[in-house]
mmCIF file of C-alpha atoms in Angstrom:
data_model
loop_
_atom_site.group_PDB
_atom_site.id
_atom_site.type_symbol
_atom_site.label_atom_id
_atom_site.label_comp_id
_atom_site.label_asym_id
_atom_site.label_seq_id
_atom_site.Cartn_x
_atom_site.Cartn_y
_atom_site.Cartn_z
ATOM 1 C CA MET A 26 -25.148 19.804 14.788
ATOM 2 C CA ASN A 27 -21.410 19.969 15.450
ATOM 3 C CA ASN A 28 -20.405 22.550 18.035
ATOM 4 C CA TYR A 29 -16.720 21.597 18.172
ATOM 5 C CA ASP A 30 -14.124 21.457 15.398
ATOM 6 C CA ALA A 31 -11.188 19.053 15.221
ATOM 7 C CA THR A 32 -8.803 21.512 16.902
ATOM 8 C CA SER A 33 -11.017 22.042 19.940
ATOM 9 C CA CYS A 34 -11.668 18.280 20.104
ATOM 10 C CA GLU A 35 -7.913 17.666 20.208
ATOM 11 C CA GLU A 36 -7.598 20.126 23.095
ATOM 12 C CA ILE A 37 -10.327 18.177 24.922
ATOM 13 C CA ALA A 38 -8.485 14.890 24.302
ATOM 14 C CA ASP A 39 -5.170 16.428 25.447
ATOM 15 C CA LYS A 40 -6.740 17.598 28.732
ATOM 16 C CA PHE A 41 -8.362 14.188 29.210
ATOM 17 C CA LEU A 42 -4.973 12.439 28.972
ATOM 18 C CA GLU A 43 -3.421 14.990 31.326
ATOM 19 C CA GLY A 44 -6.243 14.330 33.788
ATOM 20 C CA LEU A 45 -5.375 10.617 33.696
ATOM 21 C CA GLY A 46 -1.756 11.451 34.479
ATOM 22 C CA ILE A 47 -0.572 10.308 31.053
ATOM 23 C CA SER A 48 2.081 12.652 29.699
ATOM 24 C CA ASP A 49 4.602 12.742 26.864
ATOM 25 C CA MET A 50 1.954 11.776 24.301
ATOM 26 C CA LYS A 51 1.480 13.310 20.874
ATOM 27 C CA ALA A 52 -1.505 13.110 18.547
ATOM 28 C CA VAL A 53 -0.070 11.371 15.470
ATOM 29 C CA TRP A 54 -3.242 10.613 13.523
ATOM 30 C CA MET A 55 -6.774 11.927 13.343
ATOM 31 C CA THR A 56 -9.889 10.559 11.684
ATOM 32 C CA GLU A 57 -12.942 12.774 11.491
ATOM 33 C CA GLY A 58 -16.443 11.452 10.931
ATOM 34 C CA ASN A 59 -19.837 13.109 10.975
ATOM 35 C CA HIS A 60 -20.123 13.555 14.742
ATOM 36 C CA LEU A 61 -16.910 12.050 16.053
ATOM 37 C CA VAL A 62 -13.182 12.726 15.913
ATOM 38 C CA THR A 63 -10.781 9.893 16.746
ATOM 39 C CA PHE A 64 -7.233 10.743 17.748
ATOM 40 C CA ASN A 65 -4.351 8.291 17.903
ATOM 41 C CA TYR A 66 -1.791 9.327 20.481
ATOM 42 C CA ALA A 67 1.683 7.800 20.677
ATOM 43 C CA SER A 68 4.268 8.349 23.372
ATOM 44 C CA VAL A 69 7.401 10.354 22.688
ATOM 45 C CA VAL A 70 10.654 9.080 24.193
ATOM 46 C CA ASP A 71 13.783 11.184 23.683
ATOM 47 C CA GLY A 72 12.104 12.792 20.659
ATOM 48 C CA VAL A 73 11.227 9.416 19.087
ATOM 49 C CA ILE A 74 7.575 8.512 18.402
ATOM 50 C CA CYS A 75 6.719 5.083 19.879
ATOM 51 C CA TYR A 76 3.781 3.675 17.939
ATOM 52 C CA SER A 77 3.667 0.628 20.220
ATOM 53 C CA HIS A 78 2.366 2.928 22.964
ATOM 54 C CA LEU A 79 -0.867 3.902 21.223
ATOM 55 C CA ILE A 80 -3.984 5.382 22.815
ATOM 56 C CA LYS A 81 -7.105 6.065 20.743
ATOM 57 C CA ILE A 82 -9.525 8.681 22.014
ATOM 58 C CA ASN A 83 -12.943 9.514 20.555
ATOM 59 C CA VAL A 84 -14.375 12.997 21.047
ATOM 60 C CA CYS A 85 -18.000 13.880 20.284
ATOM 61 C CA LYS A 86 -18.163 16.983 18.060
ATOM 62 C CA GLU A 87 -21.688 17.810 19.243
ATOM 63 C CA ARG A 88 -21.098 17.765 23.006
ATOM 64 C CA GLY A 89 -17.319 18.155 23.276
ATOM 65 C CA VAL A 90 -16.926 15.119 25.523
ATOM 66 C CA ILE A 91 -14.830 11.964 25.428
ATOM 67 C CA SER A 92 -17.031 9.186 24.065
ATOM 68 C CA GLY A 93 -14.470 6.386 24.011
ATOM 69 C CA MET A 94 -10.901 5.357 24.696
ATOM 70 C CA GLU A 95 -8.870 2.300 23.703
ATOM 71 C CA ALA A 96 -5.519 1.974 25.451
ATOM 72 C CA SER A 97 -4.626 -1.721 25.580
ATOM 73 C CA SER A 98 -1.575 -1.221 23.341
ATOM 74 C CA TYR A 99 -0.348 1.545 25.629
ATOM 75 C CA TYR A 100 -0.840 -0.450 28.829
ATOM 76 C CA TYR A 101 0.663 -3.665 27.421
ATOM 77 C CA ASN A 102 3.719 -1.996 25.907
ATOM 78 C CA HIS A 103 4.439 1.170 27.883
ATOM 79 C CA THR A 104 7.731 0.684 29.707
ATOM 80 C CA LYS A 105 10.886 2.699 30.159
ATOM 81 C CA ARG A 106 12.778 2.475 26.889
ATOM 82 C CA ASP A 107 16.340 2.821 25.809
ATOM 83 C CA ILE A 108 16.275 4.095 22.249
ATOM 84 C CA PRO A 109 18.810 2.260 20.045
ATOM 85 C CA ILE A 110 21.579 4.259 18.426
ATOM 86 C CA VAL A 111 20.898 5.130 14.800
ATOM 87 C CA LYS A 112 23.431 3.705 12.362
ATOM 88 C CA ILE A 113 22.477 5.608 9.207
ATOM 89 C CA SER A 114 21.907 9.315 8.738
ATOM 90 C CA LEU A 115 18.618 10.958 7.861
ATOM 91 C CA ASP A 116 19.982 11.753 4.393
ATOM 92 C CA GLU A 117 21.004 8.115 3.836
ATOM 93 C CA ALA A 118 17.540 6.949 4.862
ATOM 94 C CA LYS A 119 15.861 9.571 2.672
ATOM 95 C CA SER A 120 17.855 8.329 -0.312
ATOM 96 C CA LYS A 121 16.077 4.959 0.106
ATOM 97 C CA VAL A 122 12.654 6.584 -0.475
ATOM 98 C CA SER A 123 11.442 6.432 -4.070
ATOM 99 C CA SER A 124 12.340 9.545 -6.042
ATOM 100 C CA GLU A 125 8.707 9.577 -7.227
ATOM 101 C CA ILE A 126 7.603 10.580 -3.725
ATOM 102 C CA GLU A 127 7.967 14.221 -2.751
ATOM 103 C CA VAL A 128 9.000 13.966 0.917
ATOM 104 C CA ALA A 129 7.139 16.419 3.159
ATOM 105 C CA SER A 130 8.384 15.426 6.629
ATOM 106 C CA SER A 131 10.633 13.040 8.506
ATOM 107 C CA ARG A 132 11.165 11.915 12.086
ATOM 108 C CA LEU A 133 12.394 8.947 14.081
ATOM 109 C CA ALA A 134 9.766 6.394 15.091
ATOM 110 C CA ILE A 135 9.674 2.994 16.716
ATOM 111 C CA ILE A 136 7.106 0.850 14.936
ATOM 112 C CA PRO A 137 5.769 -2.584 15.837
ATOM 113 C CA LYS A 138 6.830 -5.384 13.533
ATOM 114 C CA GLY A 139 4.731 -8.489 14.041
ATOM 115 C CA ASN A 140 3.503 -9.281 17.537
ATOM 116 C CA GLU A 141 6.805 -9.473 19.358
ATOM 117 C CA SER A 142 9.296 -7.015 17.876
ATOM 118 C CA GLU A 143 9.814 -3.371 17.086
ATOM 119 C CA VAL A 144 12.039 -1.454 14.699
ATOM 120 C CA LEU A 145 13.632 1.964 15.053
ATOM 121 C CA THR A 146 12.881 3.740 11.789
ATOM 122 C CA TYR A 147 12.919 7.010 9.987
ATOM 123 C CA GLU A 148 9.314 7.860 9.188
ATOM 124 C CA PHE A 149 8.868 9.843 5.989
ATOM 125 C CA THR A 150 5.615 11.316 4.755
ATOM 126 C CA GLY A 151 5.172 12.387 1.190
ATOM 127 C CA ASP A 152 3.066 12.814 -1.889
ATOM 128 C CA ARG A 153 3.056 10.995 -5.206
ATOM 129 C CA ASN A 154 0.562 12.044 -7.888
ATOM 130 C CA GLY A 155 -1.885 13.388 -5.299
ATOM 131 C CA ASP A 156 -1.673 10.316 -3.045
ATOM 132 C CA PHE A 157 -0.154 10.609 0.435
ATOM 133 C CA TYR A 158 2.220 7.975 1.861
ATOM 134 C CA TYR A 159 4.040 7.000 5.041
ATOM 135 C CA ILE A 160 7.373 5.272 4.399
ATOM 136 C CA TYR A 161 9.468 3.596 7.117
ATOM 137 C CA ILE A 162 13.211 3.021 6.653
ATOM 138 C CA ASP A 163 15.115 0.991 9.283
ATOM 139 C CA ALA A 164 17.435 3.448 11.087
ATOM 140 C CA ILE A 165 19.997 0.692 11.684
ATOM 141 C CA SER A 166 20.099 -1.302 8.416
ATOM 142 C CA GLY A 167 18.690 1.242 5.942
ATOM 143 C CA LYS A 168 16.154 -1.259 4.580
ATOM 144 C CA GLU A 169 12.563 -0.314 3.805
ATOM 145 C CA VAL A 170 10.385 -1.719 6.592
ATOM 146 C CA ASP A 171 6.883 -0.565 5.617
ATOM 147 C CA ILE A 172 4.954 1.752 3.366
ATOM 148 C CA PHE A 173 1.357 2.870 3.822
ATOM 149 C CA LYS A 174 -0.942 4.775 1.522
ATOM 150 C CA VAL A 175 -3.489 7.153 3.037
ATOM 151 C CA VAL A 176 -6.973 6.349 1.736
ATOM 152 C CA LYS A 177 -10.038 8.542 2.280
ATOM 153 C CA THR A 178 -13.295 6.661 2.832
ATOM 154 C CA THR A 179 -16.806 7.593 3.922
ATOM 155 C CA GLU A 180 -15.804 6.471 7.424
ATOM 156 C CA GLY A 181 -12.721 8.703 7.591
ATOM 157 C CA THR A 182 -9.080 8.423 6.617
ATOM 158 C CA LEU A 183 -7.322 5.049 6.745
ATOM 159 C CA LEU A 184 -3.824 3.690 6.212
ATOM 160 C CA MET A 185 -3.542 0.830 3.730
#
């Protein structure tokens, strides 16, 4: 029996991070299973989401307790950052997204590229024929960096 919903589980995860002294984190992804909710938290630096600083927290929906945490990405990559200066505008970046995708949101994000580098991007989310996508446009060059489709499975929601 589940006694906690996803919203209350997120509040539990937020308080857990605060208790560890980890601040400036935002839940950027959630996967909900039968008895477990997993949250992916990324740090926010000067309003920019830093996906390289990821912490995953599992919360039990039955007992309302933390049942797991994975933070190696956060501890390996979390340093003081100077955010690069954007070279293209949000509108210019949005024009690079396929016109078949109805853009729902946008924000700046630093994403890992390979094992050793990162890219400052505009992150766009949007819908195309009932499918949801994340599209990343380089905020310096204007080139498409990545695109992910959200896929629902029996184990939760995944990015492909």
